[in-house]
Short mmCIF file of C-alpha atoms in Angstrom, two decimals:
data_model
loop_
_atom_site.label_atom_id
_atom_site.label_comp_id
_atom_site.label_asym_id
_atom_site.label_seq_id
_atom_site.Cartn_x
_atom_site.Cartn_y
_atom_site.Cartn_z
CA MET A 1 79.13 70.89 30.22
CA LYS A 2 76.80 68.67 27.97
CA VAL A 3 78.30 65.36 27.81
CA CYS A 4 78.21 61.94 26.40
CA ALA A 5 79.13 59.32 29.62
CA VAL A 6 80.72 55.85 27.89
CA PHE A 7 81.08 52.66 29.79
CA ASP A 8 83.69 50.54 28.12
CA ILE A 9 83.70 47.60 29.80
CA GLY A 10 86.73 45.09 28.63
CA LYS A 11 88.26 42.02 30.00
CA THR A 12 91.15 43.36 31.96
CA ASN A 13 90.02 47.56 32.12
CA LYS A 14 86.75 48.53 32.73
CA LYS A 15 86.11 52.41 32.05
CA LEU A 16 84.18 55.52 31.83
CA LEU A 17 84.82 58.14 29.42
CA LEU A 18 83.23 61.72 29.22
CA PHE A 19 82.93 62.84 25.71
CA ASP A 20 81.97 66.99 24.83
CA GLU A 21 80.18 67.82 22.13
CA ASP A 22 83.21 67.94 19.93
CA TYR A 23 84.03 64.29 20.68
CA LYS A 24 86.96 65.27 23.28
CA ILE A 25 87.61 63.33 25.99
CA VAL A 26 87.15 65.13 29.44
CA ARG A 27 87.17 63.09 31.71
CA GLU A 28 88.55 59.57 32.25
CA GLU A 29 87.93 56.97 35.17
CA GLN A 30 89.43 53.39 34.79
CA SER A 31 88.68 50.40 37.41
CA GLN A 32 89.96 46.59 37.37
CA PHE A 33 88.29 44.04 39.32
CA GLU A 34 89.88 40.74 40.75
CA GLU A 35 88.06 37.94 39.21
CA ILE A 36 85.93 35.46 41.35
CA LEU A 37 85.31 32.03 40.63
CA ASP A 38 82.31 30.78 39.19
CA ASP A 39 80.11 27.70 40.05
CA ASP A 40 81.90 25.48 38.29
CA GLY A 41 85.02 26.70 40.01
CA PHE A 42 86.09 28.31 36.77
CA PRO A 43 87.38 32.12 37.05
CA CYS A 44 85.01 34.83 35.99
CA ASP A 45 84.07 38.80 36.03
CA ASP A 46 82.76 39.79 39.05
CA LEU A 47 79.07 41.00 37.54
CA ILE A 48 77.99 42.13 41.47
CA ARG A 49 80.92 44.17 41.78
CA LEU A 50 80.99 45.55 38.04
CA SER A 51 76.93 46.24 38.45
CA SER A 52 77.67 48.04 41.50
CA TRP A 53 80.56 50.09 40.28
CA LEU A 54 78.70 51.20 36.92
CA LYS A 55 76.01 52.21 39.08
CA THR A 56 78.03 54.49 41.66
CA THR A 57 80.21 55.96 39.24
CA TYR A 58 77.42 56.86 36.85
CA GLU A 59 75.86 58.66 40.14
CA SER A 60 79.02 60.31 40.69
CA ILE A 61 79.29 62.00 37.66
CA LYS A 62 75.36 63.23 38.02
CA GLN A 63 75.96 64.85 41.24
CA ASN A 64 79.05 66.20 39.78
CA PRO A 65 78.21 70.45 38.97
CA ASP A 66 80.73 70.26 35.99
CA TYR A 67 78.84 67.83 33.80
CA GLN A 68 75.33 67.45 32.32
CA VAL A 69 74.96 64.04 31.37
CA VAL A 70 72.85 63.75 28.10
CA GLY A 71 73.95 60.62 26.59
CA LEU A 72 74.96 57.34 28.24
CA ASN A 73 75.84 54.17 26.12
CA PHE A 74 77.49 51.82 26.68
CA SER A 75 80.68 49.40 24.86
CA GLY A 76 81.15 45.99 26.06
CA TYR A 77 82.94 42.50 25.39
CA GLY A 78 81.25 40.24 23.37
CA ALA A 79 80.30 36.21 24.07
CA SER A 80 79.15 36.89 27.67
CA PHE A 81 75.41 36.27 28.90
CA VAL A 82 73.64 37.75 31.76
CA HIS A 83 70.93 35.57 32.57
CA LEU A 84 67.79 37.00 33.80
CA ASN A 85 64.75 35.47 35.64
CA SER A 86 61.50 36.93 35.58
CA GLU A 87 62.40 39.63 38.25
CA GLY A 88 64.84 41.03 36.76
CA LYS A 89 67.35 39.59 38.48
CA PRO A 90 71.30 37.53 37.58
CA ILE A 91 70.32 34.36 38.21
CA THR A 92 73.60 32.76 37.30
CA PRO A 93 77.54 34.50 37.41
CA LEU A 94 78.81 35.86 34.03
CA TYR A 95 80.36 32.79 32.88
CA ASN A 96 83.66 33.09 30.65
CA TYR A 97 83.84 32.16 27.60
CA LEU A 98 87.10 30.97 27.60
CA LYS A 99 85.12 28.08 29.60
CA ASN A 100 85.51 24.79 28.16
CA PHE A 101 82.96 23.76 25.61
CA THR A 102 83.30 19.64 26.39
CA ARG A 103 84.20 17.46 23.06
CA GLN A 104 81.01 15.58 23.71
CA MET A 105 79.04 18.23 23.61
CA SER A 106 80.12 19.59 20.76
CA LYS A 107 79.84 15.88 18.80
CA GLU A 108 76.21 15.89 20.04
CA PHE A 109 75.35 19.32 18.55
CA ALA A 110 77.07 18.51 15.59
CA GLU A 111 75.24 15.78 15.21
CA LYS A 112 71.98 17.47 16.02
CA TYR A 113 72.57 20.56 13.36
CA THR A 114 75.20 19.96 11.17
CA SER A 115 78.47 22.08 10.54
CA ASN A 116 76.39 23.65 8.48
CA VAL A 117 74.78 25.75 11.18
CA PHE A 118 78.63 27.94 11.43
CA THR A 119 78.42 28.30 7.63
CA GLU A 120 75.19 29.69 7.80
CA THR A 121 75.75 31.61 11.16
CA ALA A 122 79.01 32.78 9.97
CA SER A 123 80.85 32.15 12.93
CA PRO A 124 83.83 29.60 13.23
CA GLU A 125 83.27 26.77 15.95
CA LEU A 126 84.73 28.38 18.90
CA GLY A 127 82.50 26.19 21.72
CA MET A 128 81.57 29.44 24.94
CA LEU A 129 83.35 32.43 22.45
CA ASN A 130 79.49 31.08 20.24
CA SER A 131 77.78 32.57 22.90
CA GLY A 132 74.67 30.71 21.30
CA LEU A 133 76.09 27.56 22.63
CA GLN A 134 76.70 29.06 26.19
CA LEU A 135 72.82 28.72 26.29
CA TYR A 136 72.95 25.12 24.22
CA TRP A 137 75.32 23.98 27.36
CA LEU A 138 73.20 25.45 30.63
CA LYS A 139 70.53 23.79 29.28
CA ASN A 140 71.85 20.33 29.27
CA GLU A 141 74.41 20.98 32.31
CA LYS A 142 72.52 23.14 34.44
CA PRO A 143 68.40 22.82 33.27
CA SER A 144 66.98 23.55 36.61
CA VAL A 145 68.27 27.06 35.95
CA PHE A 146 68.00 27.04 32.57
CA HIS A 147 64.33 26.82 32.80
CA GLN A 148 64.57 30.02 35.57
CA ILE A 149 65.70 32.37 32.25
CA LYS A 150 63.58 34.60 31.08
CA TYR A 151 65.65 37.25 29.48
CA SER A 152 69.48 36.57 27.81
CA LEU A 153 71.18 39.85 27.61
CA HIS A 154 74.95 40.37 25.95
CA LEU A 155 77.20 42.32 28.02
CA PRO A 156 76.62 45.90 26.97
CA GLN A 157 73.11 45.39 26.64
CA TYR A 158 73.05 43.86 30.66
CA CYS A 159 74.95 47.33 31.09
CA SER A 160 72.12 49.22 29.35
CA PHE A 161 69.46 47.43 31.11
CA LEU A 162 70.87 48.16 34.87
CA PHE A 163 69.64 51.84 33.89
CA SER A 164 66.96 51.63 31.72
CA ASN A 165 65.06 48.50 33.24
CA GLN A 166 64.27 47.71 29.10
CA PRO A 167 65.49 43.90 28.10
CA VAL A 168 66.51 44.46 24.83
CA SER A 169 68.40 42.85 21.95
CA GLU A 170 70.55 44.27 19.93
CA ILE A 171 72.08 43.86 16.18
CA THR A 172 75.87 43.88 16.42
CA SER A 173 75.67 41.43 19.58
CA VAL A 174 73.65 38.89 18.73
CA GLY A 175 75.51 39.56 14.91
CA CYS A 176 78.80 38.32 16.04
CA HIS A 177 80.45 34.74 16.42
CA THR A 178 77.79 33.80 18.18
CA ALA A 179 75.96 31.12 16.30
CA LEU A 180 72.56 32.44 16.79
CA TRP A 181 72.12 34.60 13.31
CA ASP A 182 71.22 33.31 10.14
CA PHE A 183 72.82 35.74 7.23
CA GLN A 184 70.78 34.42 5.01
CA LYS A 185 67.77 34.65 6.18
CA ASN A 186 68.05 37.66 8.28
CA ASP A 187 66.50 35.94 11.18
CA TYR A 188 67.31 34.07 14.11
CA HIS A 189 68.41 30.36 13.25
CA ALA A 190 66.59 27.06 13.01
CA TRP A 191 68.06 25.26 15.75
CA VAL A 192 67.65 28.77 18.25
CA GLU A 193 63.48 28.31 17.62
CA ALA A 194 64.32 23.94 18.06
CA GLU A 195 66.08 24.06 21.00
CA HIS A 196 63.17 26.41 22.64
CA LEU A 197 65.72 29.21 23.45
CA HIS A 198 63.33 32.14 23.71
CA SER A 199 65.13 34.33 26.17
CA VAL A 200 67.53 35.37 22.99
CA GLN A 201 64.86 35.62 20.50
CA GLN A 202 63.67 38.76 20.84
CA LYS A 203 64.00 40.93 17.37
CA PRO A 204 67.24 43.17 17.33
CA GLN A 205 67.16 46.72 17.42
CA LEU A 206 70.15 48.51 15.47
CA SER A 207 72.70 49.95 17.93
CA SER A 208 71.54 53.81 16.92
CA ASN A 209 68.28 53.00 19.14
CA ILE A 210 67.77 53.93 22.52
CA VAL A 211 65.82 52.90 25.08
CA SER A 212 64.78 55.52 26.81
CA SER A 213 64.75 59.25 28.03
CA VAL A 214 65.69 58.48 31.74
CA ASP A 215 65.70 61.61 33.64
CA GLY A 216 66.11 63.74 30.62
CA VAL A 217 69.20 61.27 29.26
CA ALA A 218 69.10 59.24 26.07
CA VAL A 219 70.29 55.96 27.29
CA GLY A 220 71.84 53.88 24.46
CA ILE A 221 71.36 49.87 23.94
CA GLY A 222 75.04 49.46 24.14
CA ILE A 223 77.28 47.84 21.38
CA HIS A 224 78.98 45.28 20.72
CA ASP A 225 83.19 46.66 21.72
CA SER A 226 84.54 45.13 18.27
CA SER A 227 81.58 46.43 16.28
CA SER A 228 82.32 49.84 18.24
CA ALA A 229 85.24 50.59 17.05
CA LEU A 230 84.55 50.94 13.50
CA VAL A 231 81.72 53.74 14.22
CA PRO A 232 84.37 56.19 14.06
CA TYR A 233 85.67 55.27 10.87
CA LEU A 234 82.58 54.53 8.94
CA LYS A 235 81.79 57.90 10.15
CA SER A 236 85.00 60.08 8.89
CA PHE A 237 85.35 57.87 5.39
CA ASP A 238 82.86 57.69 2.90
CA GLU A 239 85.33 56.15 0.38
CA LYS A 240 85.44 51.70 0.37
CA PHE A 241 88.51 50.88 3.03
CA ILE A 242 89.21 47.99 5.24
CA LEU A 243 90.31 48.15 8.73
CA LEU A 244 93.32 46.05 10.29
CA SER A 245 93.06 46.63 13.85
CA THR A 246 95.69 44.95 15.37
CA GLY A 247 96.73 43.49 19.08
CA THR A 248 96.85 40.45 20.34
CA TRP A 249 94.28 39.48 17.08
CA ALA A 250 94.82 41.07 14.14
CA ILE A 251 91.53 41.57 12.82
CA SER A 252 91.48 42.63 8.83
CA ILE A 253 87.70 44.12 8.68
CA ASN A 254 85.67 44.77 5.53
CA PRO A 255 82.58 46.61 5.70
CA PHE A 256 82.02 46.67 2.01
CA ASN A 257 82.09 43.03 1.67
CA ASP A 258 78.73 41.40 2.04
CA GLU A 259 79.26 38.22 -0.06
CA PRO A 260 78.40 35.08 1.51
CA LEU A 261 81.03 33.55 4.18
CA THR A 262 82.08 30.07 1.96
CA ASN A 263 83.35 26.76 3.80
CA THR A 264 86.71 27.43 3.16
CA GLU A 265 86.36 30.90 4.12
CA LEU A 266 85.65 29.46 7.43
CA GLN A 267 88.56 27.15 7.79
CA LYS A 268 90.89 30.01 7.60
CA ASP A 269 89.44 31.63 10.23
CA CYS A 270 86.78 33.80 9.11
CA LEU A 271 83.48 35.39 10.03
CA CYS A 272 81.24 38.02 9.27
CA PHE A 273 78.76 40.40 11.60
CA LEU A 274 76.69 42.80 11.55
CA ASN A 275 77.89 46.59 11.84
CA TYR A 276 75.35 49.34 13.68
CA ALA A 277 73.27 49.71 10.81
CA GLY A 278 72.95 45.82 10.13
CA HIS A 279 74.85 45.32 7.71
CA PRO A 280 76.98 42.18 6.73
CA VAL A 281 80.98 42.75 7.15
CA LYS A 282 82.82 40.33 6.68
CA ALA A 283 86.47 40.03 8.53
CA SER A 284 89.29 37.54 9.40
CA ARG A 285 91.24 36.54 11.81
CA LEU A 286 95.60 36.01 12.49
CA PHE A 287 97.22 35.63 16.09
CA ALA A 288 99.79 38.08 14.59
CA GLY A 289 100.61 40.06 18.54
CA ASN A 290 100.17 37.19 20.70
CA GLU A 291 102.57 35.73 17.86
CA HIS A 292 105.39 38.36 18.10
CA GLU A 293 105.34 38.66 21.72
CA ARG A 294 106.34 34.97 21.30
CA GLN A 295 109.00 35.37 19.23
CA THR A 296 110.62 38.97 20.10
CA LYS A 297 110.93 37.86 23.52
CA HIS A 298 112.50 34.01 21.86
CA LEU A 299 114.85 36.72 20.22
CA ALA A 300 115.60 38.29 23.17
CA GLU A 301 116.82 35.42 25.23
CA TYR A 302 119.15 34.57 21.88
CA PHE A 303 120.94 37.23 20.79
CA GLY A 304 121.18 38.87 24.76
CA LYS A 305 118.77 41.32 24.48
CA GLU A 306 116.17 43.38 26.32
CA PRO A 307 112.53 41.74 25.71
CA ASN A 308 111.63 45.45 23.99
CA TYR A 309 114.79 45.61 22.03
CA TYR A 310 112.34 45.36 19.03
CA LYS A 311 111.05 49.16 19.33
CA GLN A 312 114.90 50.12 18.55
CA VAL A 313 114.64 48.44 15.39
CA LYS A 314 114.45 50.51 12.85
CA TYR A 315 113.30 49.83 9.19
CA ASP A 316 116.38 48.52 6.87
CA GLN A 317 115.37 48.73 3.31
CA ASP A 318 119.34 47.19 2.29
CA MET A 319 118.54 44.18 4.87
CA VAL A 320 115.19 43.49 3.43
CA TRP A 321 116.68 43.24 -0.27
CA PHE A 322 119.69 41.11 1.36
CA LEU A 323 117.09 39.04 3.46
CA ARG A 324 115.40 38.27 0.07
CA ASN A 325 118.51 37.20 -1.20
CA LYS A 326 119.75 35.05 0.95
CA PHE A 327 116.81 33.23 2.24
CA LYS A 328 113.33 31.59 0.69
CA GLN A 329 110.61 34.10 1.45
CA ALA A 330 107.32 32.93 2.52
CA THR A 331 104.66 34.45 0.38
CA PRO A 332 100.77 35.25 0.82
CA GLN A 333 100.25 32.23 -1.57
CA THR A 334 102.43 29.92 1.09
CA ALA A 335 101.54 30.61 4.20
CA ASP A 336 98.95 29.16 6.84
CA VAL A 337 96.34 31.62 7.76
CA GLY A 338 94.07 28.93 9.44
CA LEU A 339 92.95 29.03 12.72
CA LEU A 340 96.52 29.43 15.41
CA LYS A 341 98.14 28.52 12.36
CA ASP A 342 102.20 29.14 13.05
CA CYS A 343 104.13 31.70 11.18
CA PRO A 344 106.51 30.66 8.73
CA PHE A 345 109.52 32.29 10.62
CA VAL A 346 109.25 29.26 12.99
CA GLU A 347 110.72 27.49 10.78
CA ARG A 348 113.71 29.21 10.94
CA ASN A 349 117.10 28.73 12.07
CA LEU A 350 118.44 31.31 13.82
CA ASN A 351 122.17 30.24 13.74
CA LEU A 352 121.76 31.62 9.82
CA PHE A 353 121.21 35.19 11.31
CA LYS A 354 124.54 37.64 12.18
CA SER A 355 122.08 39.82 14.67
CA TYR A 356 118.66 40.41 16.55
CA GLU A 357 118.16 43.47 13.34
CA GLU A 358 118.97 40.62 10.90
CA ALA A 359 115.80 37.79 12.05
CA TYR A 360 113.46 40.57 13.61
CA HIS A 361 113.37 41.86 9.97
CA GLN A 362 112.74 38.09 8.78
CA PHE A 363 110.29 37.77 11.39
CA LEU A 364 108.27 40.48 10.31
CA LEU A 365 108.60 39.57 6.37
CA ASP A 366 107.13 36.20 7.43
CA LEU A 367 104.61 37.86 9.78
CA VAL A 368 103.67 40.21 6.82
CA ALA A 369 103.54 37.12 4.57
CA GLN A 370 100.71 35.33 6.74
CA GLN A 371 99.27 39.25 7.44
CA VAL A 372 98.31 39.89 3.69
CA ALA A 373 97.03 35.93 2.94
CA SER A 374 94.54 36.54 5.82
CA LEU A 375 93.54 40.91 4.73
CA ASN A 376 93.22 38.95 1.11
CA LEU A 377 90.72 37.10 2.23
CA VAL A 378 88.25 39.91 3.18
CA MET A 379 88.95 41.88 0.43
CA GLY A 380 86.45 40.84 -2.08
CA TRP A 381 85.29 42.26 -5.42
CA SER A 382 84.97 45.36 -4.39
CA LYS A 383 88.85 45.76 -3.78
CA PRO A 384 88.74 48.68 -1.61
CA LYS A 385 91.83 51.50 -1.85
CA GLN A 386 92.30 52.67 1.15
CA ILE A 387 93.82 50.35 4.47
CA PHE A 388 93.69 51.96 8.15
CA VAL A 389 95.90 50.20 10.35
CA ASP A 390 95.00 50.78 14.15
CA GLY A 391 96.51 49.18 17.03
CA GLY A 392 100.00 47.57 18.18
CA PHE A 393 101.53 47.51 14.57
CA SER A 394 100.19 50.80 13.21
CA LYS A 395 103.22 52.02 15.28
CA ASN A 396 105.87 49.54 13.93
CA ASP A 397 107.64 51.16 11.47
CA ILE A 398 109.15 47.71 9.79
CA TYR A 399 105.54 45.76 9.35
CA MET A 400 103.94 49.55 8.11
CA ASN A 401 106.35 49.73 5.15
CA LEU A 402 106.46 45.97 4.31
CA LEU A 403 102.11 46.30 4.42
CA ALA A 404 102.70 49.60 2.18
CA GLU A 405 105.07 48.19 -0.09
CA THR A 406 102.65 44.81 -0.36
CA TYR A 407 99.84 46.77 -1.07
CA PHE A 408 102.00 49.70 -3.66
CA ASP A 409 98.53 50.55 -4.80
CA LYS A 410 96.52 51.20 -2.35
CA GLN A 411 96.75 54.30 0.32
CA VAL A 412 98.19 52.47 3.41
CA TYR A 413 97.81 54.18 6.58
CA ALA A 414 98.58 54.43 9.90
CA SER A 415 95.79 55.30 11.90
CA GLU A 416 95.56 56.78 15.97
CA ILE A 417 92.14 57.18 18.00
CA ALA A 418 92.18 57.50 21.40
CA GLN A 419 89.43 55.01 23.11
CA ALA A 420 87.59 53.49 19.41
CA SER A 421 84.97 51.36 20.84
CA ALA A 422 84.17 53.97 23.26
CA LEU A 423 83.52 57.10 20.37
CA GLY A 424 82.08 54.40 18.47
CA ALA A 425 79.86 54.17 21.36
CA ALA A 426 79.25 57.62 21.54
CA LEU A 427 78.28 58.49 17.81
CA VAL A 428 76.31 55.72 17.41
CA ILE A 429 73.35 57.50 19.09
CA HIS A 430 74.58 61.11 18.50
CA GLY A 431 71.35 62.47 17.00
CA HIS A 432 69.65 61.77 20.67
CA TRP A 433 72.43 63.84 22.79
CA ASN A 434 74.40 65.69 20.58
CA SER A 435 72.90 69.29 18.67
CA LYS A 436 76.60 69.95 16.76
CA PRO A 437 77.99 67.98 13.44
CA ILE A 438 80.48 65.40 13.79
CA PRO A 439 84.10 66.64 13.30
CA PRO A 440 85.66 65.66 10.30
CA GLN A 441 89.00 64.73 12.28
CA LEU A 442 88.20 62.06 14.60
CA ILE A 443 91.25 60.42 13.88
CA ALA A 444 95.13 60.58 13.45
CA LEU A 445 96.11 59.72 10.18
CA LYS A 446 99.75 58.82 8.75
CA ARG A 447 100.48 57.56 5.01
CA TYR A 448 102.89 55.01 4.14
CA PHE A 449 104.42 54.56 0.52
#
């Protein structure tokens, strides 16, 4: 059986998936590794163990007579560099993007380059989550290490390098909250040159490129997992749409909004990134999944229920009307969506609710008001007619009904797609390994009215 092997490297789970030519998953393996400590004593992924796992897992698949591997690609989390010396050997740990970027260094950077850098690179100021600032930090904090670096590869490209020995830069990894890419110039930002960050200044390639054919296998250059999860939608739908991808963060992604990012949007946690074809995409973020976890825990304790009791609560239209008449409601105009702003529900007095069900409906009314405010930030002049919701909230009937009611003039769908970021990595190199056409039904949809 001809297959494309995809390594999907998340912070928690490291997976190998095999896709047949119809994009069915025919094999899946998953591993979790204990974090180790970097040279500053901060937790990080174990790069040596990860590299070894990638190699040995791939070799075992290559030896398996049931499969003929004809494609290989990688999707992985962003904001993480592997720094290689002139011999192609990693010379630092895989520093964690949650490491502290000191206030002093942030102040120095701002004085040197002004805050316009973050508007021009369409990246909220996020410290180590701006991977470009990791290089700035290395240069200032560990200069002797910095001067040994020949190439700084984002994690998906390092995974590809392990198999191809070709150090490349890739557009979705560079063009996503890295503070490296100037969206107006369509090139690296001037500060990157001013700081002589030559280890990242290769011309980024499109995600559909392959670096080489190794033993008859088309080896992709890797893709940032957030951008990869968008690929199946772009390959499946011709009409304009917004994807609301929900998990810990609810990220509203409009692939058809290439309007420049404004300072106001940046303050409200918007950013731009480049998709697999190098086109700008506007996105906004809300910490909605985290807020849901926090509030359902609080409600369960208050009303004496199990932590997952919310899963039993059915959407009740009459209760929604009752709550709207009884309480002043948050609206998208009044809800605050700046970075890590609280949901309006935190101001509510739980004594005023007769039951868990009432309180939970009100919480989702408040959360959806905030979600709509966040989603509207990326709507743009193109105003897509379709909204696809995937991830955790797509399975929440109350959330989906409230969202569909707000966007009554659009088609709102809950979408289900298995292993979206891995699937995107296989699809993006389709032409290099698969002679069949892309199947039309990659995504299962359920419409809400």
